[in-house]
Structure formats: C-alpha cells, structure tokens
Short mmCIF file of C-alpha atoms in Angstrom, two decimals:
data_model
loop_
_atom_site.label_atom_id
_atom_site.label_comp_id
_atom_site.label_asym_id
_atom_site.label_seq_id
_atom_site.Cartn_x
_atom_site.Cartn_y
_atom_site.Cartn_z
CA MET S 5 -90.17 -51.09 -17.75
CA LEU S 6 -91.06 -53.54 -15.10
CA ARG S 7 -94.31 -54.11 -16.91
CA SER S 8 -92.60 -57.26 -18.21
CA LEU S 9 -92.29 -58.59 -14.69
CA ALA S 10 -94.83 -61.08 -13.51
CA ARG S 11 -97.16 -60.77 -10.59
CA ALA S 12 -99.60 -63.57 -10.69
CA THR S 13 -99.05 -67.24 -9.58
CA PHE S 14 -99.75 -70.47 -11.45
CA LEU S 15 -102.75 -72.93 -10.59
CA SER S 16 -105.14 -74.57 -7.93
CA ALA S 17 -108.60 -75.74 -6.44
CA VAL S 18 -111.70 -75.27 -8.78
CA PHE S 19 -111.69 -72.00 -10.71
CA ALA S 20 -114.49 -69.53 -9.99
CA PHE S 21 -113.99 -66.01 -11.12
CA MET S 22 -116.95 -63.71 -10.60
CA ALA S 23 -120.26 -64.56 -9.06
CA GLY S 24 -123.42 -63.50 -10.84
CA PRO S 25 -125.47 -64.74 -13.78
CA ALA S 26 -123.89 -62.29 -16.24
CA HIS S 27 -120.46 -63.87 -15.99
CA ALA S 28 -119.39 -67.23 -17.32
CA GLN S 29 -117.04 -68.97 -14.97
CA TYR S 30 -114.35 -71.51 -15.66
CA ARG S 31 -114.01 -75.06 -14.46
CA TYR S 32 -110.92 -77.17 -14.07
CA PRO S 33 -109.87 -80.72 -13.51
CA GLY S 34 -110.47 -81.78 -9.93
CA GLY S 35 -107.88 -80.25 -7.63
CA TYR S 36 -107.27 -77.04 -9.54
CA GLY S 37 -108.76 -73.59 -9.03
CA GLY S 38 -107.99 -69.93 -8.67
CA TRP S 39 -109.18 -66.40 -8.18
CA GLY S 40 -112.47 -65.95 -6.32
CA GLY S 41 -113.71 -62.61 -7.67
CA TRP S 42 -113.92 -59.02 -6.50
CA GLY S 43 -116.52 -59.46 -3.80
CA GLY S 44 -114.88 -62.27 -1.84
CA ALA S 45 -112.53 -62.19 1.10
CA SER S 46 -108.98 -61.03 0.48
CA THR S 47 -107.35 -64.39 0.89
CA LEU S 48 -105.09 -66.44 -1.32
CA GLN S 49 -106.56 -69.90 -1.71
CA GLU S 50 -104.24 -72.64 -0.60
CA GLY S 51 -102.71 -74.21 -3.65
CA ILE S 52 -103.40 -71.37 -6.05
CA GLY S 53 -100.74 -71.12 -8.74
CA ARG S 54 -99.31 -68.15 -10.60
CA GLY S 55 -101.10 -67.17 -13.80
CA MET S 56 -103.99 -69.63 -13.52
CA GLY S 57 -106.44 -67.00 -14.71
CA VAL S 58 -104.59 -66.88 -18.01
CA TYR S 59 -104.77 -70.62 -18.37
CA ALA S 60 -108.48 -70.62 -17.51
CA ALA S 61 -109.39 -67.94 -20.00
CA GLY S 62 -107.53 -69.84 -22.69
CA ALA S 63 -109.16 -73.16 -21.86
CA GLY S 64 -112.63 -71.89 -22.69
CA ALA S 65 -114.37 -74.17 -20.19
CA TYR S 66 -117.48 -72.77 -18.52
CA ASN S 67 -119.07 -73.57 -15.19
CA GLU S 68 -121.50 -71.61 -13.05
CA GLN S 69 -120.46 -73.24 -9.81
CA THR S 70 -118.21 -71.52 -7.31
CA ALA S 71 -114.86 -72.73 -6.06
CA GLU S 72 -116.02 -75.39 -3.63
CA ALA S 73 -113.44 -78.11 -4.16
CA ARG S 74 -110.43 -78.30 -1.91
CA SER S 75 -107.05 -77.91 -3.50
CA MET S 76 -105.24 -81.21 -3.90
CA ASN S 77 -102.12 -79.56 -5.25
CA ALA S 78 -101.01 -77.20 -2.51
CA ASN S 79 -97.51 -78.64 -2.36
CA THR S 80 -96.84 -78.60 -6.09
CA ALA S 81 -98.46 -75.16 -6.37
CA MET S 82 -96.11 -73.87 -3.69
CA GLN S 83 -93.16 -75.32 -5.58
CA VAL S 84 -94.23 -73.84 -8.89
CA ASN S 85 -94.83 -70.44 -7.26
CA GLU S 86 -91.29 -70.53 -5.92
CA TYR S 87 -90.04 -71.47 -9.37
CA MET S 88 -91.93 -68.66 -11.10
CA TYR S 89 -90.71 -66.17 -8.52
CA GLN S 90 -87.14 -67.24 -9.27
CA VAL S 91 -87.80 -66.91 -13.00
CA ASN S 92 -89.19 -63.46 -12.35
CA GLN S 93 -85.93 -62.50 -10.69
CA ARG S 94 -84.17 -63.36 -13.93
CA ASN S 95 -86.77 -61.35 -15.82
CA ALA S 96 -86.15 -58.37 -13.54
CA LYS S 97 -82.41 -58.58 -14.00
CA GLU S 98 -82.87 -58.52 -17.76
CA PHE S 99 -85.08 -55.45 -17.45
CA TYR S 100 -82.54 -53.50 -15.40
CA GLY S 101 -79.83 -54.53 -17.82
CA ARG S 102 -81.87 -53.26 -20.77
CA SER S 103 -82.50 -50.00 -18.92
CA ARG S 104 -78.79 -49.25 -19.15
CA ALA S 105 -79.20 -48.99 -22.90
CA ASN S 106 -81.64 -46.11 -22.50
CA GLN S 107 -80.02 -42.74 -22.85
CA LYS S 108 -81.10 -41.57 -19.42
CA GLU S 109 -79.53 -44.65 -17.80
CA GLN S 110 -76.24 -44.91 -19.68
CA SER S 111 -74.08 -43.99 -16.70
CA ALA S 112 -75.87 -46.29 -14.23
CA THR S 113 -75.36 -49.99 -13.60
CA GLY S 114 -78.27 -52.40 -13.45
CA VAL S 115 -78.07 -52.68 -9.67
CA GLU S 116 -78.01 -48.89 -9.35
CA ILE S 117 -81.14 -48.62 -11.43
CA TYR S 118 -82.82 -51.27 -9.28
CA ASN S 119 -81.84 -49.50 -6.07
CA ARG S 120 -83.20 -46.18 -7.30
CA ILE S 121 -86.53 -47.56 -8.47
CA HIS S 122 -86.95 -49.72 -5.38
CA ASP S 123 -85.76 -47.29 -2.71
CA ASN S 124 -86.10 -43.77 -4.09
CA PRO S 125 -88.34 -43.73 -7.17
CA SER S 126 -89.11 -40.57 -9.09
CA THR S 127 -92.56 -39.48 -10.17
CA LEU S 128 -91.69 -40.78 -13.62
CA ASP S 129 -90.82 -44.19 -12.14
CA VAL S 130 -94.28 -44.28 -10.54
CA HIS S 131 -96.12 -43.19 -13.67
CA ASP S 132 -94.14 -45.63 -15.82
CA GLY S 133 -95.34 -48.42 -13.53
CA ASP S 134 -91.77 -49.39 -12.62
CA ALA S 135 -91.98 -48.32 -8.97
CA LEU S 136 -95.33 -50.05 -8.44
CA ASN S 137 -94.02 -53.23 -10.04
CA ALA S 138 -90.93 -53.18 -7.81
CA VAL S 139 -93.17 -53.14 -4.73
CA LEU S 140 -95.51 -55.71 -6.21
CA ASN S 141 -92.57 -57.97 -6.90
CA ASP S 142 -91.69 -57.84 -3.20
CA LEU S 143 -95.29 -58.63 -2.25
CA THR S 144 -95.54 -61.62 -4.60
CA ASN S 145 -92.62 -63.35 -2.93
CA PRO S 146 -94.16 -66.74 -1.97
CA MET S 147 -92.91 -66.18 1.58
CA VAL S 148 -95.30 -63.26 2.09
CA LEU S 149 -97.89 -63.35 -0.71
CA GLY S 150 -100.66 -65.09 1.24
CA PRO S 151 -100.27 -62.96 4.39
CA ALA S 152 -99.96 -59.82 2.26
CA ILE S 153 -103.23 -60.43 0.44
CA LYS S 154 -104.98 -61.23 3.71
CA ALA S 155 -103.63 -58.08 5.35
CA ALA S 156 -104.50 -55.84 2.40
CA THR S 157 -108.01 -54.94 3.58
CA GLN S 158 -107.75 -51.28 2.57
CA GLN S 159 -110.62 -50.31 0.29
CA VAL S 160 -109.85 -49.19 -3.26
CA ASP S 161 -112.35 -47.40 -5.47
CA SER S 162 -113.49 -49.73 -8.25
CA GLN S 163 -113.08 -47.03 -10.88
CA LEU S 164 -109.48 -46.58 -9.79
CA VAL S 165 -108.86 -50.28 -10.48
CA LYS S 166 -110.40 -49.91 -13.95
CA ASN S 167 -107.99 -47.03 -14.58
CA ILE S 168 -104.94 -49.26 -14.12
CA GLU S 169 -103.04 -49.93 -17.33
CA PHE S 170 -102.79 -53.68 -16.83
CA GLU S 171 -100.10 -55.37 -18.88
CA TYR S 172 -99.51 -59.07 -19.32
CA ALA S 173 -96.07 -60.43 -18.42
CA ALA S 174 -95.56 -62.75 -21.39
CA ASN S 175 -91.78 -62.64 -21.13
CA MET S 176 -91.79 -64.43 -17.79
CA ILE S 177 -93.77 -67.31 -19.26
CA ALA S 178 -91.45 -67.34 -22.29
CA ILE S 179 -88.44 -67.56 -19.98
CA SER S 180 -90.08 -70.50 -18.18
CA LEU S 181 -90.74 -72.24 -21.49
CA GLU S 182 -87.15 -71.64 -22.58
CA ASP S 183 -85.86 -73.00 -19.28
CA LEU S 184 -88.09 -76.06 -19.51
CA SER S 185 -87.05 -76.89 -23.09
CA ALA S 186 -83.36 -76.47 -22.21
CA ASN S 187 -83.09 -77.84 -18.68
CA GLY S 188 -86.22 -79.87 -18.02
CA VAL S 189 -86.11 -82.37 -20.88
CA PRO S 190 -86.28 -86.04 -19.78
CA ASP S 191 -83.15 -88.04 -20.55
CA VAL S 192 -84.90 -90.26 -23.09
CA LEU S 193 -86.02 -87.28 -25.16
CA LEU S 194 -82.68 -85.56 -24.75
CA THR S 195 -80.41 -88.44 -25.74
CA SER S 196 -82.36 -90.68 -28.08
CA PRO S 197 -81.82 -89.96 -31.80
CA ASP S 198 -85.46 -90.93 -32.37
CA PHE S 199 -86.56 -87.54 -31.04
CA LYS S 200 -83.81 -85.30 -32.40
CA SER S 201 -85.74 -83.52 -35.15
CA GLU S 202 -88.86 -82.99 -33.03
CA ARG S 203 -86.78 -81.81 -30.07
CA GLU S 204 -84.93 -79.29 -32.23
CA ALA S 205 -88.21 -78.06 -33.76
CA VAL S 206 -89.61 -77.35 -30.29
CA ARG S 207 -86.48 -75.49 -29.22
CA ALA S 208 -86.49 -73.42 -32.41
CA VAL S 209 -90.05 -72.20 -31.92
CA VAL S 210 -89.42 -71.57 -28.22
CA ALA S 211 -86.46 -69.38 -29.17
CA THR S 212 -88.71 -67.38 -31.49
CA ALA S 213 -91.36 -67.01 -28.79
CA ARG S 214 -88.74 -65.85 -26.31
CA LYS S 215 -87.44 -63.23 -28.75
CA GLU S 216 -90.93 -61.92 -29.49
CA ALA S 217 -91.96 -61.77 -25.84
CA SER S 218 -88.77 -59.92 -24.91
CA SER S 219 -88.96 -57.35 -27.71
CA GLN S 220 -92.71 -56.98 -28.22
CA GLY S 221 -94.26 -57.98 -24.90
CA GLN S 222 -96.30 -60.73 -26.53
CA VAL S 223 -96.01 -63.78 -28.76
CA SER S 224 -97.59 -63.72 -32.19
CA PRO S 225 -100.47 -66.08 -33.06
CA GLU S 226 -98.33 -67.52 -35.84
CA THR S 227 -95.57 -68.49 -33.42
CA LEU S 228 -98.07 -69.94 -30.96
CA ALA S 229 -99.58 -72.03 -33.75
CA LYS S 230 -96.13 -73.28 -34.77
CA GLY S 231 -95.43 -74.13 -31.16
CA ARG S 232 -98.56 -76.24 -30.83
CA THR S 233 -97.72 -78.01 -34.09
CA ALA S 234 -94.18 -78.79 -32.91
CA ILE S 235 -95.38 -80.11 -29.56
CA LYS S 236 -98.02 -82.28 -31.23
CA ALA S 237 -95.35 -83.73 -33.52
CA LEU S 238 -93.19 -84.58 -30.51
CA GLN S 239 -96.19 -86.12 -28.76
CA ALA S 240 -96.92 -88.26 -31.82
CA LYS S 241 -93.33 -89.48 -31.89
CA VAL S 242 -93.50 -90.30 -28.17
CA ASP S 243 -96.71 -92.28 -28.80
CA SER S 244 -95.02 -94.32 -31.50
CA VAL S 245 -91.70 -94.97 -29.75
CA LEU S 246 -92.29 -95.22 -26.00
CA PRO S 247 -94.61 -97.91 -24.61
CA GLN S 248 -97.38 -96.88 -22.22
CA GLY S 249 -96.74 -97.61 -18.56
CA THR S 250 -92.97 -97.28 -18.72
CA LYS S 251 -90.93 -94.80 -16.69
CA ASN S 252 -89.65 -93.10 -19.83
CA ARG S 253 -93.17 -92.69 -21.18
CA GLY S 254 -94.42 -91.17 -17.95
CA GLU S 255 -91.59 -88.65 -17.86
CA ALA S 256 -92.07 -87.78 -21.53
CA ASP S 257 -95.83 -87.30 -21.10
CA ASN S 258 -95.35 -85.00 -18.11
CA PHE S 259 -92.83 -82.94 -20.04
CA LEU S 260 -95.28 -82.62 -22.94
CA LYS S 261 -98.04 -81.50 -20.56
CA ALA S 262 -95.80 -78.76 -19.22
CA LEU S 263 -94.99 -77.64 -22.77
CA TYR S 264 -98.69 -77.51 -23.62
CA GLY S 265 -99.57 -75.67 -20.42
CA LEU S 266 -96.90 -72.99 -20.72
CA THR S 267 -97.61 -72.49 -24.42
CA LYS S 268 -101.29 -71.92 -23.64
CA MET S 269 -100.27 -69.37 -21.01
CA LEU S 270 -98.32 -67.40 -23.61
CA GLN S 271 -101.62 -66.21 -25.03
CA THR S 272 -102.34 -62.70 -23.75
CA PRO S 273 -105.64 -62.84 -21.83
CA SER S 274 -108.56 -60.47 -22.23
CA VAL S 275 -109.10 -59.15 -18.71
CA GLY S 276 -111.76 -56.61 -19.66
CA PRO S 277 -114.70 -58.97 -19.03
CA PHE S 278 -113.40 -59.69 -15.54
CA LEU S 279 -113.04 -56.00 -14.75
CA LYS S 280 -116.75 -55.62 -15.52
CA GLY S 281 -117.34 -57.56 -12.32
CA LEU S 282 -116.35 -54.38 -10.49
CA ASP S 283 -119.59 -52.78 -11.69
CA LYS S 284 -121.35 -54.59 -8.86
CA TYR S 285 -119.08 -53.14 -6.18
CA PRO S 286 -118.29 -49.47 -5.48
CA THR S 287 -115.02 -50.55 -3.87
CA THR S 288 -112.82 -53.62 -3.61
CA THR S 289 -109.84 -54.41 -1.42
CA LEU S 290 -106.20 -53.88 -2.23
CA GLY S 291 -105.78 -57.60 -1.58
CA SER S 292 -108.30 -58.39 -4.31
CA VAL S 293 -106.34 -56.24 -6.76
CA ILE S 294 -103.10 -58.03 -5.91
CA ASN S 295 -104.82 -61.41 -6.10
CA PHE S 296 -106.30 -60.52 -9.50
CA MET S 297 -102.92 -59.47 -10.89
CA HIS S 298 -101.34 -62.57 -9.38
CA SER S 299 -103.91 -64.87 -10.97
CA PHE S 300 -103.69 -63.27 -14.40
CA ASN S 301 -99.92 -62.68 -14.48
CA LEU S 302 -100.41 -58.92 -14.81
CA THR S 303 -98.13 -55.97 -14.18
CA PHE S 304 -98.55 -52.21 -14.10
CA GLY S 305 -97.96 -50.85 -17.59
CA ALA S 306 -97.03 -47.22 -18.20
CA ALA S 307 -99.82 -44.77 -17.43
CA LYS S 308 -101.08 -43.24 -20.67
CA THR S 309 -103.45 -40.57 -19.35
CA PRO S 310 -103.53 -38.09 -16.45
CA THR S 311 -106.32 -40.19 -14.93
CA GLN S 312 -104.09 -43.25 -14.91
CA GLU S 313 -101.21 -41.25 -13.48
CA ALA S 314 -103.49 -40.11 -10.66
CA ALA S 315 -104.51 -43.72 -10.03
CA TYR S 316 -100.86 -44.74 -9.74
CA ASP S 317 -100.18 -41.83 -7.38
CA GLN S 318 -102.86 -43.24 -5.07
CA LEU S 319 -101.91 -46.88 -5.36
CA PHE S 320 -98.17 -46.57 -4.89
CA PRO S 321 -98.21 -45.44 -1.23
CA MET S 322 -100.82 -48.11 -0.46
CA LEU S 323 -98.53 -50.81 -1.80
CA VAL S 324 -95.51 -49.40 0.04
CA GLN S 325 -97.45 -49.31 3.30
CA LEU S 326 -98.52 -52.94 2.81
CA ARG S 327 -94.95 -53.98 2.04
CA ASN S 328 -93.79 -52.37 5.26
CA GLN S 329 -96.66 -53.90 7.22
CA VAL S 330 -95.88 -57.49 6.21
CA GLN S 331 -92.11 -56.84 6.20
CA ALA S 332 -91.71 -58.22 2.70
CA PRO S 333 -88.04 -58.76 1.84
CA ALA S 334 -86.62 -56.89 -1.13
CA SER S 335 -86.71 -58.96 -4.29
CA ASN S 336 -83.27 -57.89 -5.41
CA PRO S 337 -82.38 -59.78 -8.60
CA TYR S 338 -78.69 -59.02 -7.96
CA SER S 339 -78.69 -60.69 -4.56
CA SER S 340 -76.11 -63.41 -4.00
CA GLN S 341 -78.92 -65.49 -2.49
CA ALA S 342 -80.69 -65.89 -5.83
CA VAL S 343 -81.63 -69.52 -6.48
CA GLN S 344 -81.37 -71.26 -9.85
CA PRO S 345 -84.90 -72.19 -10.99
CA ASP S 346 -85.75 -75.87 -11.37
CA PRO S 347 -88.17 -76.34 -14.32
CA LYS S 348 -89.10 -79.81 -13.12
CA LYS S 349 -91.35 -78.09 -10.58
CA VAL S 350 -93.47 -76.90 -13.49
CA THR S 351 -93.54 -80.41 -14.92
CA ALA S 352 -94.72 -81.78 -11.59
CA TYR S 353 -97.54 -79.27 -11.45
CA PHE S 354 -98.96 -79.91 -14.91
CA SER S 355 -98.55 -83.67 -14.52
CA GLY S 356 -101.88 -83.82 -12.68
CA MET S 357 -103.77 -82.84 -15.83
CA GLY S 358 -104.85 -85.09 -18.65
CA PHE S 359 -103.95 -84.19 -22.22
CA ASP S 360 -107.61 -83.48 -22.95
CA HIS S 361 -107.49 -80.47 -20.61
CA PHE S 362 -105.00 -78.66 -22.84
CA GLY S 363 -107.54 -78.22 -25.61
CA PRO S 364 -110.90 -76.41 -25.69
CA GLN S 365 -113.18 -77.70 -22.94
CA PRO S 366 -116.87 -78.53 -23.50
CA ASP S 367 -119.63 -76.31 -22.17
CA PRO S 368 -121.12 -78.32 -19.27
CA HIS S 369 -124.60 -77.07 -20.21
CA THR S 370 -124.48 -78.52 -23.72
CA GLY S 371 -121.54 -80.93 -23.65
CA VAL S 372 -120.32 -79.30 -26.85
CA ALA S 373 -116.71 -78.19 -27.17
CA PRO S 374 -115.86 -74.93 -28.95
CA PRO S 375 -114.93 -75.39 -32.63
CA PRO S 376 -111.25 -75.86 -33.43
CA PRO S 377 -109.31 -72.70 -34.26
CA PRO S 378 -108.94 -71.68 -37.91
CA PRO S 379 -105.86 -72.98 -39.72
CA GLY S 380 -102.75 -71.16 -38.61
CA GLN S 381 -104.24 -70.11 -35.27
CA PRO S 382 -103.10 -71.54 -31.88
#
C-alpha cells in the first residue's frame, strides 16, 4: 500500500505542538520549529521541514512556549522538502512495483497500477488508504503544499480524524539514509583508509534498516541501537583524525549530523498524545490534518474497521476537491521529469544543529536531561 509513502516535511522555526497546560511542548535550537496544533490557522509555517514532529518527539525536549521565533532556515527547509519529495517518488515507484507481485495485480504494470489508483480508484483502493495517499502525495508537492494547506479551510469532525489509521512512513526515511550513506559521503571519509572500517559499519547497518523498513514498515530498536553505535564510532574516528577548523572536518561533522538526524527520525513516533489535543475542539480543518501528517511523516494505513472505512469515504472526496482547487500536478513516479535526489540538501539542513541536539534534551523547568536509554536501546 501507499501507507509507506511519506506525507510530512522535515524541520523549522521553534516547535510548538498543542496549546494548553495538559500538553508538553517541544523546543528546538534557534531557527527550527514545526506544527502549530489543531486550533491554529491552517497555514504552513515558512521554513517548516518534512517530518519534524517525529524528530521533536524523539528529542524529548520540553517547552511550554509557543512558536514565536522566526524561521532562519526557510531556504534549506525548502531544499530538503524538495529532496524528500523526490525520495518519496522513488518510494512510490517501489510500491507500485511490489504491487505487481500481488495476485490481483499480476497482469498490470507499475504505471498501470498507479494510473488506476490515481485516476479511477476502487472502493478497496480507498479503504486500503492507497487512493487517499495518492492524492495526499500530490498535495505534498512543495510547489503546492503551502497554498493547499491554507486553502483547506473545510471543517472536519475531530472524531473522524481520530478514526484515521495513521501509519508512519519509515521506508522513506530509510531510503534517505541509504542515499546519504551512498551518495552524500564527503570525499575525505569516502577515500581515506583511516575511515574504511567505520564507513563500512555504517553502510551495513543502514542496509539492514532499509530492509526492515521496506518489509516491516519500521526499524527494530536493535538496529537503531547498532546504527547509533556505528555513527558514534565514526564520529570518534573523525575527532581523532581530522583537525578542528579544517574544511574536511566541517564536511565530516555535517555528514555525521545528518546521519544522527535521519537515524533519530527512523523511530516510529507515538502520535496518540497529540491526537488528544482534538478533545478541545469539536472540529478542525482539513489543512490542519494535512499539516499534522506532513509534520509527523504519516500516511493513511489500511482501514481496519467499518468506522475507519466510513471516515475514509468522507475524507477522500475532500482531498480530491482540494487537489482540483489548487491544481496540484500529478506526482507520477514514472514521469520522465523525475529528478535525482541530492542528499547534500539534507546535510545542509542538519548542519545548523549542534551535536548536543541529537541526544535527549534537558527539561527547561529543571535543567535535567532524561536518563540515557538502557543498554541495547537507541
């Protein structure tokens, strides 16, 4: 299904999720931020990046202030959103290719399956989430995402939103990590024999993560822990070999930050606490739903109950109408206009963070950081 496709977008201004004393909010290094909650205006903050909600939830940093800071990373966020959209096209193509292996699709090509789901979906395609994800993929094109969210003022019952079978798109992040470790490695780390064993260890664990995300829809805690260990070993080797202040050291550090950031985003988030914010509102906007899925890298999973099927039956025509309204272009992964992703855009985005922001962040009320994870945990 297209549940493995991504919908969210990566990072930005100062992260404030839901207002209200019952909800802990997350803080970020200056210049980063994200989703503004269910009760705010349906607008995409300038500079917001795909999947930042996932990164925030994993950081464990709390702050009761709202998103007041201006984004200082609008340009790099735009670049990383374009990159993740291009990666998602690859993810989509893989999905349609896998669909051929299903018995019901044996006689169809991948492009034929895409055309059917996108242009003439069946009821099963809707209830499986595939048809909704195809529309959502069009709407999360960086060319139209902001205007689409702003235009999506149609009210949606809060209970309907809770009935969505949200599913995290881990495979898209795994593809990005694979692309970064293969095509975004600085020359000094790629060519110097000093880093050979550490470089190969990182690639080996990335390959495992990619396989797990593709086949299981998530990456195991054991693999995530191995990934962090491999990255830390590479960082230690960089510290011992490359002098501070040199060009090679700067490039190596930025590459390491991107590895840390993407690895953290492989952890499947718990979105339930954020959905509780809907208890304060009888309705929310369609734009808020899209923004939420965008921020948390969520897709529509297969409906499991008649209630969820009914929710999808209501949401699908709303999404189609919005797509037509903003004239979103079809995100056809088989298009000849597909662009090869450049993982260095991800490196540029994470470069603004310090290494300390990739670990547990201290509670600003106490100044105490959460305890380290148990042995073997990421």
